[in-house]
């Protein structure tokens, strides 16, 4: 009987311990979310990315240049393919403008349009806008458990919106308990209906910060599509010019 | 010979009776006139309304349309990703299955944001081959300013059957309401933004070559552009959302639908005759029911009125009828006398009613009734002016109903008169 107890204890420790990091164990749910925000939120960033959009049997690759400052300013420009080249977006707070070279015109994207697909991807414009905002400002959080995800120990967090008018009322998040990066995020409506899920991988270290360089997103509502974004070049906390987020850039 | 003589006397008596109480005769005749006139007018108006809705269905979809089943299932959302691929090949195959003179064209319907110099608004894009727009929509007939796409004429490629899709032309014809909302005029440029079938936003600058007024409030929120321009905008190379077919004769619809449904080229796609339009199917029985109720209403009013006045006439002449009976006039002759009298009122009243009804119908056919704001609230597309459509059968029917109803409604008073016992009537 004693032998059996020892064997059971060993088996249990093999199964549980990898998912139970002592670094994460001492943290509360808010503190874990805070650590996630610390990784994801930067004073400024400049990113060169490639977005691969798969829709049925069609695969399109789009090259992008992205600049962010704080949670309210973002600028992005499509560099390829030819059809999208020169499309620019500028976000200031809750306002989003798009410049389209084919018509040489700047239009304001607002209201329900924000929830539509951004350039044919599984990201919506709103997803792009929300991504630079801190999670703690928008959600309350609880720890739901510990799991292994893709061979990595992770803490499962349940997030619930604490501000009104938010698209994804619930978020379930698997946070890497070593790097404090959300490995998987599931976005649901208030009813519990799954709307979108996202996976972060290829985590790199930039100074003291960990950041995923491969993001895969799937809009469940969009049939037969998936989007993968690979960050080719990432720079954090770099000084951006005074006119970096001026509407003058939208030409 | 004797019977003819008797009939002549009865006829003379009936005619004389008409003028004995002119006021009562006039009252009865007025009822017949009004019933017949309103019957005919109501029929003309309802025919116009049915024609209005049918015309919309044909103008939107031709006599037959072919489209992806998933597009049909969610048509209100216009899911352009559920389209018809290999349009050129399918169009050729479809053309071979149709009788001579049939027109075939591709169409893309898509939602769009339109931007003028100052204003912007939402519009419904109708991408179509310009030559086909002439044949199906007769767009040039409805241009109130400027011209139709591609000059509004067959541009040498053959109406509907050729490739006259205005390739490379960034032209647009705006519905009147869109032009007003955007505050643009012919010659100015608007930008159309739309999501491609793959979800990416794209735009195109279009020169306003014309402004159309198709009468339908829905159609005036539509803008027409060349098919090739929309295919480029929406990443729909050689793809369309619908293939529209216009036949020379409506009788060709059923055989053509049957032939296409057997054709391998369109296997898996919906082949829909315009008569399958759900709203049309729902609306037509309602309109027919309304016409029947109106018919019954006018008929009942007429019959009650005539029965009433003829009963009064019988009561007034009860002594006279009794004397005639005492002198040997048979009962059936009494009945014939009363029926002849009311029949005369019916025929004369119906003729006058027809003249009045035709005058009112003429006004409806030529001037129509303006619905404007009322029409906007309806779940169906209804022209802002509904023009009547005169049905020759309705003219004959109204006349017969007026005349026969007058005779039928006089039957009970006539029978009552015939049953009067001469001796009893003398004492009354």
XYZ file of C-alpha atoms in Angstrom:
679
model
C 0.000 0.000 0.000
C 2.820 2.357 0.883
C 4.566 1.479 -2.400
C 1.385 2.312 -4.281
C 1.102 5.694 -2.535
C 4.668 6.597 -3.479
C 4.063 5.533 -7.093
C 0.844 7.579 -7.212
C 2.641 10.603 -5.788
C 5.410 10.302 -8.399
C 2.890 9.961 -11.249
C 0.887 12.909 -9.958
C 3.960 15.089 -9.732
C 4.962 14.164 -13.304
C 1.514 15.137 -14.543
C 0.947 18.277 -12.513
C 4.275 19.863 -11.825
C 5.143 20.992 -15.367
C 1.899 22.966 -15.479
C 2.485 24.396 -12.060
C 5.238 26.958 -12.214
C 6.509 28.304 -8.895
C 6.975 31.703 -10.640
C 3.294 31.889 -11.516
C 2.048 30.110 -8.454
C 2.512 33.051 -6.181
C 0.703 35.480 -8.465
C -2.924 36.505 -8.359
C -5.038 36.603 -11.502
C -4.660 40.388 -11.716
C -0.920 40.126 -11.325
C -0.729 37.526 -14.105
C -2.748 39.752 -16.380
C -0.517 42.643 -15.422
C 2.526 40.601 -16.462
C 0.847 39.811 -19.791
C 0.137 43.512 -20.303
C 3.759 44.355 -19.464
C 4.911 42.101 -22.291
C 2.331 43.151 -24.850
C 2.041 46.853 -24.085
C 4.883 49.118 -25.139
C 5.474 52.861 -25.061
C 6.212 52.574 -28.750
C 6.940 49.936 -31.337
C 7.864 49.569 -34.989
C 7.026 46.273 -36.652
C 7.531 44.843 -40.121
C 5.084 42.003 -40.610
C 3.821 39.573 -43.185
C 0.204 38.556 -43.074
C -0.859 35.343 -44.812
C -4.576 35.123 -45.447
C -6.023 31.793 -46.475
C -9.544 31.806 -47.863
C -10.769 28.497 -49.282
C -7.983 27.581 -51.730
C -6.666 31.111 -52.126
C -3.591 32.255 -50.210
C -2.546 35.911 -50.199
C 0.513 37.358 -48.497
C 0.489 40.978 -47.420
C 3.516 42.956 -46.217
C 2.926 45.621 -43.587
C 4.750 48.316 -41.714
C 3.230 49.121 -38.311
C 4.012 51.875 -35.804
C 2.429 52.195 -32.362
C 2.723 54.740 -29.589
C 1.023 54.128 -26.273
C -2.458 52.727 -26.453
C -4.025 55.438 -28.577
C -1.813 55.940 -31.602
C -1.151 53.552 -34.430
C -0.112 53.875 -38.048
C 0.156 51.068 -40.571
C 0.905 50.861 -44.233
C 0.605 48.003 -46.704
C 3.714 47.480 -48.785
C 2.553 44.525 -50.866
C 0.819 43.010 -52.822
C 0.278 45.497 -55.651
C -3.471 45.653 -55.071
C -3.006 46.753 -51.448
C 0.233 48.700 -51.807
C -0.113 52.198 -50.404
C -3.196 51.529 -48.246
C -2.594 53.335 -44.965
C -4.397 53.339 -41.656
C -4.146 55.888 -38.876
C -5.710 55.405 -35.469
C -5.969 58.199 -32.934
C -7.912 57.086 -29.885
C -11.193 55.629 -31.086
C -10.949 57.174 -34.546
C -9.698 55.212 -37.505
C -8.965 56.595 -40.960
C -8.013 54.724 -44.094
C -6.253 56.156 -47.106
C -6.828 54.246 -50.324
C -4.472 55.092 -53.190
C -6.857 53.794 -55.882
C -9.207 56.678 -55.178
C -6.688 59.008 -53.483
C -9.130 59.539 -50.662
C -9.154 59.297 -46.875
C -12.238 57.741 -45.333
C -13.255 57.399 -41.738
C -13.989 53.856 -40.625
C -16.585 53.972 -37.893
C -19.506 52.196 -36.301
C -20.258 48.685 -37.522
C -17.445 48.903 -40.114
C -14.934 48.585 -37.274
C -16.152 45.059 -36.673
C -15.591 44.048 -40.270
C -12.606 42.209 -41.619
C -9.460 44.324 -41.862
C -8.134 43.943 -45.406
C -9.619 40.529 -45.896
C -7.983 39.054 -42.802
C -9.567 37.324 -39.821
C -8.683 40.389 -37.759
C -11.285 43.102 -37.572
C -10.322 46.770 -37.481
C -11.449 46.741 -33.887
C -9.117 43.810 -33.094
C -6.238 45.855 -34.441
C -7.271 48.838 -32.353
C -7.885 46.923 -29.138
C -4.635 44.983 -29.340
C -2.566 47.914 -28.158
C -4.830 48.547 -25.171
C -4.182 47.043 -21.749
C -6.397 44.070 -20.897
C -6.703 45.161 -17.285
C -8.430 48.359 -18.360
C -11.182 46.370 -20.035
C -11.614 43.047 -18.241
C -11.924 41.517 -14.792
C -10.024 38.272 -14.470
C -10.124 34.971 -12.614
C -7.837 31.964 -12.643
C -9.664 28.952 -14.074
C -6.872 26.386 -13.702
C -3.570 25.151 -15.036
C -3.081 23.217 -18.260
C -0.443 22.072 -20.666
C -0.777 23.743 -24.052
C 1.496 22.723 -26.900
C 3.970 21.329 -24.417
C 4.076 24.563 -22.415
C 2.777 24.974 -18.857
C 0.010 27.536 -18.825
C -2.431 29.226 -16.509
C -5.987 29.438 -17.771
C -7.622 32.807 -17.175
C -11.269 33.713 -17.561
C -11.772 37.337 -18.469
C -15.083 39.163 -18.383
C -15.697 42.631 -19.772
C -15.983 45.384 -17.203
C -16.707 48.132 -19.717
C -19.797 48.330 -21.876
C -19.932 48.089 -25.653
C -17.061 45.635 -25.894
C -17.250 43.148 -28.801
C -15.844 40.157 -26.981
C -17.570 39.924 -23.627
C -15.632 36.849 -22.497
C -12.067 35.872 -23.180
C -10.484 32.600 -22.172
C -6.738 32.861 -22.134
C -3.967 30.289 -21.747
C -0.977 32.235 -20.384
C 2.489 30.738 -20.601
C 3.449 30.490 -16.939
C 7.102 31.189 -17.693
C 6.931 33.962 -20.320
C 3.548 35.448 -19.448
C 2.419 35.466 -23.032
C -1.087 34.405 -23.983
C -0.533 31.230 -25.978
C -4.172 30.937 -26.927
C -7.066 33.351 -26.637
C -10.692 32.450 -27.211
C -13.081 35.345 -27.719
C -16.772 34.830 -27.062
C -19.979 36.820 -26.987
C -21.923 37.341 -23.762
C -24.034 34.306 -24.719
C -20.890 32.175 -24.644
C -20.816 31.717 -28.447
C -17.240 31.454 -29.644
C -16.485 34.225 -32.145
C -12.761 34.086 -32.715
C -9.641 32.369 -31.456
C -6.036 33.338 -31.636
C -2.762 31.536 -31.042
C 0.564 33.192 -30.280
C 3.800 31.320 -30.836
C 7.496 31.742 -31.693
C 8.039 33.798 -28.553
C 11.146 35.990 -28.731
C 12.848 38.053 -26.077
C 13.299 41.785 -26.697
C 15.249 43.251 -23.763
C 13.265 42.226 -20.732
C 10.133 41.659 -22.748
C 8.798 38.472 -24.308
C 6.729 38.876 -27.429
C 5.096 36.386 -29.832
C 6.252 36.716 -33.424
C 3.701 34.396 -34.983
C 0.022 35.094 -34.454
C -2.633 32.884 -35.957
C -6.226 34.014 -35.860
C -9.426 32.340 -36.933
C -12.738 34.162 -37.190
C -15.240 31.387 -36.506
C -17.998 33.294 -38.305
C -15.919 33.572 -41.501
C -16.195 30.368 -43.425
C -13.029 28.620 -44.641
C -10.552 31.319 -43.736
C -7.556 31.759 -41.448
C -4.928 34.439 -40.988
C -1.350 34.150 -39.845
C 0.772 37.161 -39.028
C 4.516 36.740 -38.765
C 6.488 39.622 -37.294
C 9.671 39.849 -39.339
C 11.247 42.757 -37.498
C 10.231 44.149 -34.108
C 11.591 47.182 -32.296
C 10.237 48.391 -28.962
C 10.457 51.782 -27.294
C 12.031 53.482 -30.259
C 11.539 57.231 -30.642
C 8.982 58.080 -33.325
C 8.910 61.414 -35.087
C 6.593 64.222 -34.096
C 4.544 63.712 -37.265
C 4.415 59.926 -36.987
C 0.699 59.997 -36.252
C -0.298 63.032 -38.270
C -3.083 62.837 -40.833
C -0.587 64.318 -43.275
C 0.865 60.820 -43.639
C -2.395 59.647 -45.198
C -1.538 60.687 -48.757
C -96.704 35.894 -82.421
C -98.958 36.393 -79.452
C -96.045 36.022 -77.052
C -94.059 38.633 -78.961
C -97.009 40.987 -78.756
C -97.344 40.392 -75.031
C -93.638 40.978 -74.553
C -93.880 44.233 -76.462
C -96.712 45.385 -74.219
C -94.800 44.356 -71.114
C -91.740 46.193 -72.413
C -93.775 49.352 -72.999
C -95.342 49.056 -69.563
C -91.931 48.597 -67.938
C -90.527 51.577 -69.839
C -93.486 53.718 -68.800
C -93.056 52.654 -65.175
C -89.504 53.902 -65.232
C -90.747 57.435 -65.720
C -93.625 57.215 -63.247
C -91.393 57.808 -60.240
C -88.351 59.491 -61.740
C -86.711 60.159 -58.380
C -86.850 56.503 -57.371
C -85.619 55.339 -60.786
C -82.760 57.848 -60.586
C -81.838 56.636 -57.100
C -81.750 52.981 -58.218
C -79.807 53.857 -61.350
C -77.310 55.930 -59.358
C -76.552 52.883 -57.247
C -75.927 50.807 -60.360
C -73.807 53.579 -61.928
C -71.629 53.942 -58.822
C -71.231 50.178 -58.310
C -70.158 49.606 -61.941
C -67.887 52.658 -62.038
C -66.084 51.749 -58.817
C -65.830 48.084 -59.794
C -64.046 49.011 -62.993
C -61.827 51.625 -61.343
C -60.833 49.304 -58.496
C -59.978 46.587 -60.997
C -57.862 48.996 -63.061
C -55.989 50.186 -59.978
C -55.325 46.694 -58.623
C -54.144 45.540 -62.040
C -51.766 48.476 -62.086
C -50.482 47.550 -58.640
C -49.892 43.912 -59.690
C -48.194 45.102 -62.872
C -46.052 47.451 -60.775
C -44.751 44.662 -58.551
C -44.322 42.231 -61.449
C -42.403 44.842 -63.423
C -40.065 45.302 -60.449
C -39.422 41.565 -60.263
C -38.610 41.398 -63.988
C -36.468 44.544 -63.905
C -34.476 43.202 -60.983
C -33.995 39.667 -62.200
C -35.084 39.323 -65.821
C -37.513 36.543 -66.639
C -35.130 33.900 -65.280
C -32.051 34.220 -63.134
C -29.335 31.698 -62.406
C -27.341 31.998 -59.225
C -25.402 30.150 -56.578
C -27.711 28.378 -54.106
C -25.870 29.914 -51.152
C -26.316 33.375 -52.664
C -30.054 32.729 -53.021
C -30.271 31.493 -49.424
C -28.804 34.730 -48.055
C -29.750 37.092 -50.881
C -30.691 39.999 -48.607
C -27.099 40.069 -47.341
C -25.690 39.919 -50.894
C -22.916 37.402 -50.103
C -20.847 37.983 -53.254
C -18.383 35.243 -52.300
C -21.110 32.744 -53.212
C -21.004 33.498 -56.909
C -20.896 31.850 -60.332
C -17.364 31.135 -61.524
C -16.424 30.759 -65.180
C -19.117 33.176 -66.290
C -18.082 33.383 -69.973
C -18.269 29.609 -70.431
C -21.600 29.272 -68.612
C -23.123 32.208 -70.499
C -22.295 30.560 -73.829
C -23.748 27.229 -72.665
C -26.907 28.918 -71.369
C -27.401 30.873 -74.594
C -27.456 27.620 -76.573
C -30.318 26.303 -74.453
C -32.557 29.299 -75.029
C -34.924 30.187 -77.873
C -33.918 32.778 -80.481
C -33.994 36.357 -79.331
C -33.309 35.565 -75.695
C -30.845 37.846 -73.943
C -28.320 36.651 -71.376
C -26.196 38.828 -69.146
C -24.131 38.631 -65.989
C -24.886 40.789 -63.026
C -23.201 41.577 -59.730
C -25.210 43.121 -56.917
C -23.173 44.415 -54.015
C -23.465 46.843 -51.112
C -21.212 49.873 -51.260
C -20.314 53.154 -49.622
C -20.375 56.084 -52.006
C -18.394 59.252 -51.415
C -19.109 62.516 -53.189
C -17.024 65.680 -52.812
C -18.781 66.509 -49.535
C -21.292 63.812 -48.613
C -21.322 60.060 -48.435
C -24.083 57.482 -48.379
C -24.808 53.786 -48.706
C -25.786 52.508 -52.143
C -26.587 49.252 -53.868
C -24.279 48.547 -56.788
C -25.760 46.932 -59.908
C -22.944 45.890 -62.166
C -24.221 44.946 -65.576
C -23.171 44.922 -69.175
C -24.322 48.307 -70.529
C -25.998 46.845 -73.609
C -27.937 44.469 -71.382
C -28.955 47.326 -69.115
C -30.750 48.712 -72.132
C -32.605 45.499 -72.831
C -33.521 44.529 -69.285
C -33.740 47.810 -67.423
C -34.245 50.146 -70.359
C -32.039 52.465 -68.416
C -31.800 55.123 -71.116
C -35.590 55.580 -70.945
C -35.269 56.550 -67.309
C -32.286 58.878 -67.556
C -33.358 62.282 -66.340
C -29.940 63.857 -66.738
C -26.872 62.854 -68.775
C -26.817 59.470 -70.504
C -26.851 55.737 -69.825
C -23.736 53.601 -69.431
C -21.832 53.094 -72.675
C -23.787 55.882 -74.341
C -27.110 54.147 -73.764
C -26.935 52.325 -77.071
C -25.824 48.955 -78.293
C -22.121 49.614 -78.534
C -21.549 47.262 -81.423
C -21.064 44.103 -79.410
C -24.649 42.954 -79.756
C -27.254 43.562 -77.120
C -26.828 41.290 -74.128
C -25.180 38.547 -76.096
C -21.834 40.126 -76.708
C -19.051 41.286 -74.478
C -20.266 44.884 -74.422
C -19.516 45.297 -70.777
C -17.840 48.652 -71.036
C -14.406 47.306 -70.152
C -12.154 49.960 -68.711
C -14.895 52.514 -68.376
C -15.161 53.961 -64.911
C -18.636 55.302 -65.428
C -21.626 55.310 -63.153
C -25.321 56.093 -63.442
C -26.680 57.155 -60.094
C -30.236 56.667 -58.923
C -31.917 60.011 -58.332
C -31.949 59.599 -54.569
C -28.243 58.772 -54.414
C -27.393 61.811 -56.540
C -29.422 63.994 -54.203
C -27.823 62.548 -51.080
C -24.306 62.861 -52.488
C -25.090 66.297 -53.940
C -23.373 65.440 -57.199
C -24.148 66.263 -60.802
C -23.322 64.695 -64.138
C -19.622 65.071 -64.893
C -18.542 64.945 -61.248
C -16.648 62.053 -59.677
C -17.773 59.783 -56.875
C -15.755 57.095 -55.090
C -17.331 53.697 -54.528
C -15.917 51.619 -51.704
C -16.826 47.987 -51.267
C -15.546 44.828 -49.679
C -14.216 42.364 -52.192
C -15.337 38.740 -52.086
C -12.248 38.084 -49.969
C -13.180 40.800 -47.495
C -10.649 43.476 -48.362
C -11.844 47.038 -48.761
C -11.199 48.593 -52.115
C -12.338 51.649 -53.962
C -12.804 53.005 -57.441
C -13.393 56.503 -58.749
C -16.358 56.717 -61.088
C -17.488 59.568 -63.326
C -21.204 60.272 -63.089
C -22.476 60.032 -66.670
C -26.154 59.951 -65.853
C -28.843 60.190 -63.215
C -31.811 57.873 -63.469
C -35.290 57.853 -62.048
C -36.850 54.431 -62.322
C -39.870 55.391 -60.287
C -39.188 52.787 -57.630
C -37.797 54.285 -54.439
C -35.587 51.181 -54.105
C -34.172 51.608 -57.602
C -33.268 55.214 -56.931
C -30.776 54.024 -54.289
C -29.055 51.894 -56.908
C -26.033 52.880 -58.947
C -25.180 51.171 -62.204
C -21.631 50.526 -63.279
C -19.978 48.346 -65.918
C -19.594 44.707 -64.990
C -15.841 44.686 -65.659
C -15.299 47.637 -63.293
C -17.131 45.828 -60.495
C -15.339 42.550 -61.197
C -12.043 44.373 -60.708
C -13.237 46.186 -57.583
C -14.605 43.039 -55.957
C -11.836 40.628 -57.056
C -14.376 38.682 -59.106
C -12.557 37.964 -62.331
C -14.939 36.131 -64.715
C -17.413 35.775 -61.852
C -20.928 37.153 -61.395
C -23.546 36.868 -58.658
C -26.386 36.193 -61.124
C -26.987 35.427 -64.753
C -30.128 37.149 -65.970
C -32.190 35.923 -68.878
C -34.765 37.960 -70.752
C -37.036 36.118 -73.162
C -39.071 37.505 -76.018
C -42.278 35.944 -74.759
C -43.382 35.090 -71.230
C -44.718 31.756 -72.568
C -41.100 30.699 -73.155
C -40.261 30.934 -69.442
C -41.451 27.490 -68.293
C -39.790 25.475 -71.134
C -36.579 27.507 -70.780
C -36.455 26.886 -66.999
C -36.985 23.153 -67.588
C -34.229 23.035 -70.243
C -31.759 24.924 -68.048
C -32.438 22.745 -65.012
C -31.434 19.725 -67.121
C -28.292 21.435 -68.409
C -24.965 20.294 -66.929
C -23.399 23.753 -67.304
C -25.632 25.161 -64.580
C -25.913 22.007 -62.488
C -25.778 22.892 -58.813
C -26.996 26.442 -59.401
C -30.493 27.784 -58.824
C -32.586 28.449 -61.939
C -35.313 30.802 -60.793
C -38.198 32.174 -62.872
C -39.272 35.643 -61.772
C -42.659 34.247 -60.807
C -40.911 32.404 -57.962
C -40.268 35.735 -56.309
C -41.428 35.062 -52.750
C -42.879 38.508 -52.201
C -44.678 38.310 -55.504
C -46.154 34.956 -54.525
C -47.251 36.393 -51.197
C -48.576 39.608 -52.630
C -50.599 38.372 -55.598
C -53.099 36.306 -53.552
C -53.532 39.304 -51.224
C -54.218 41.641 -54.130
C -56.655 39.130 -55.645
C -58.418 38.775 -52.295
C -58.692 42.571 -51.968
C -60.180 42.767 -55.481
C -62.698 40.020 -54.610
C -63.683 41.771 -51.369
C -64.141 45.063 -53.200
C -66.199 43.357 -55.890
C -68.408 41.727 -53.278
C -68.735 44.996 -51.356
C -69.931 47.025 -54.349
C -72.143 44.158 -55.456
C -73.856 43.851 -52.069
C -74.425 47.611 -51.844
C -75.909 47.603 -55.340
C -78.157 44.579 -54.727
C -79.426 45.898 -51.380
C -80.174 49.298 -52.884
C -81.991 47.904 -55.907
C -83.947 45.379 -53.807
C -85.019 48.193 -51.533
C -86.159 50.577 -54.251
C -87.880 47.818 -56.234
C -89.710 46.689 -53.064
C -90.904 50.271 -52.633
C -92.038 50.299 -56.248
C -94.019 47.093 -55.753
C -95.663 48.432 -52.582
C -96.622 51.674 -54.331
C -98.200 49.792 -57.200
C -99.849 47.015 -55.244
C -103.358 48.078 -56.254
C -102.391 48.411 -59.867
C -100.783 44.942 -59.865
C -103.899 43.521 -58.202
C -106.113 45.065 -60.885
C -103.846 43.659 -63.591
C -104.090 40.258 -61.918
C -107.886 40.537 -61.717
C -107.929 41.354 -65.434
C -106.104 38.102 -66.128
C -102.374 38.989 -66.153
C -100.578 35.837 -65.153
C -98.126 35.706 -62.263
C -95.071 35.024 -64.421
C -95.980 38.059 -66.513
C -96.045 40.181 -63.364
C -92.604 38.867 -62.466
C -91.391 39.522 -66.019
C -92.724 43.090 -65.864
C -90.836 43.912 -62.656
C -87.655 42.178 -63.865
C -87.828 44.013 -67.196
C -88.160 47.299 -65.368
C -85.129 46.633 -63.138
C -83.232 45.131 -66.093
C -83.654 48.384 -67.989
C -82.381 50.316 -65.005
C -79.475 47.856 -64.775
C -78.465 48.102 -68.452
C -78.780 51.893 -68.666
C -77.096 52.358 -65.264
C -74.302 49.954 -66.182
C -73.656 51.763 -69.452
C -73.425 55.123 -67.690
C -71.351 53.465 -64.935
C -68.963 52.129 -67.566
C -68.517 55.615 -69.038
C -67.747 56.995 -65.567
C -65.508 54.011 -64.717
C -63.626 54.326 -68.004
C -63.067 58.036 -67.338
C -61.661 57.308 -63.861
C -59.578 54.422 -65.253
C -58.243 56.670 -68.011
C -57.032 59.071 -65.321
C -55.350 56.216 -63.399
C -53.732 54.816 -66.549
C -52.379 58.190 -67.664
C -51.700 60.055 -64.436
C -51.544 57.350 -61.773
C -51.610 57.851 -58.027
C -48.526 59.235 -56.301
C -47.474 57.105 -53.322
C -44.025 58.565 -52.605
C -43.434 58.358 -48.858
C -46.121 55.720 -48.392
C -44.352 53.411 -50.832
C -41.046 53.738 -48.987
C -42.452 52.029 -45.927
C -43.691 48.996 -47.823
C -41.777 45.713 -47.647
C -42.014 45.421 -51.414
C -40.729 47.772 -54.053
C -43.553 49.834 -55.343
C -43.221 52.613 -57.850
C -43.711 56.047 -56.326
C -46.468 56.528 -58.922
C -48.794 53.594 -59.438
C -50.395 53.672 -62.881
C -53.600 51.766 -63.507
C -53.902 49.054 -66.103
C -57.250 48.693 -67.850
C -58.351 45.126 -68.406
C -60.897 44.725 -71.289
C -62.332 41.651 -69.552
C -63.051 43.811 -66.496
C -65.046 46.247 -68.696
C -67.338 43.453 -69.903
C -67.468 41.879 -66.446
C -68.454 45.145 -64.725
C -71.228 45.731 -67.268
C -72.600 42.202 -66.869
C -72.395 42.327 -63.073
C -74.264 45.669 -62.993
C -77.006 44.464 -65.342
C -77.460 40.988 -63.892
C -77.315 42.215 -60.286
C -80.125 44.660 -61.048
C -82.321 41.845 -62.381
C -81.422 39.401 -59.596
C -82.035 41.942 -56.854
C -85.506 42.705 -58.237
C -86.486 39.049 -58.228
C -87.804 38.891 -54.635
C -89.926 42.056 -54.891
C -91.196 40.714 -58.254
C -92.163 37.362 -56.744
C -93.870 39.155 -53.886
C -95.854 41.237 -56.356
C -96.868 38.128 -58.277
C -98.204 36.485 -55.111
C -100.589 39.330 -54.334
C -104.164 38.119 -54.313
C -106.231 40.637 -56.296
C -109.143 40.628 -53.823
C -106.912 41.087 -50.788
C -104.909 43.804 -52.498
C -108.052 45.749 -53.301
C -108.914 45.860 -49.613
C -105.464 47.152 -48.589
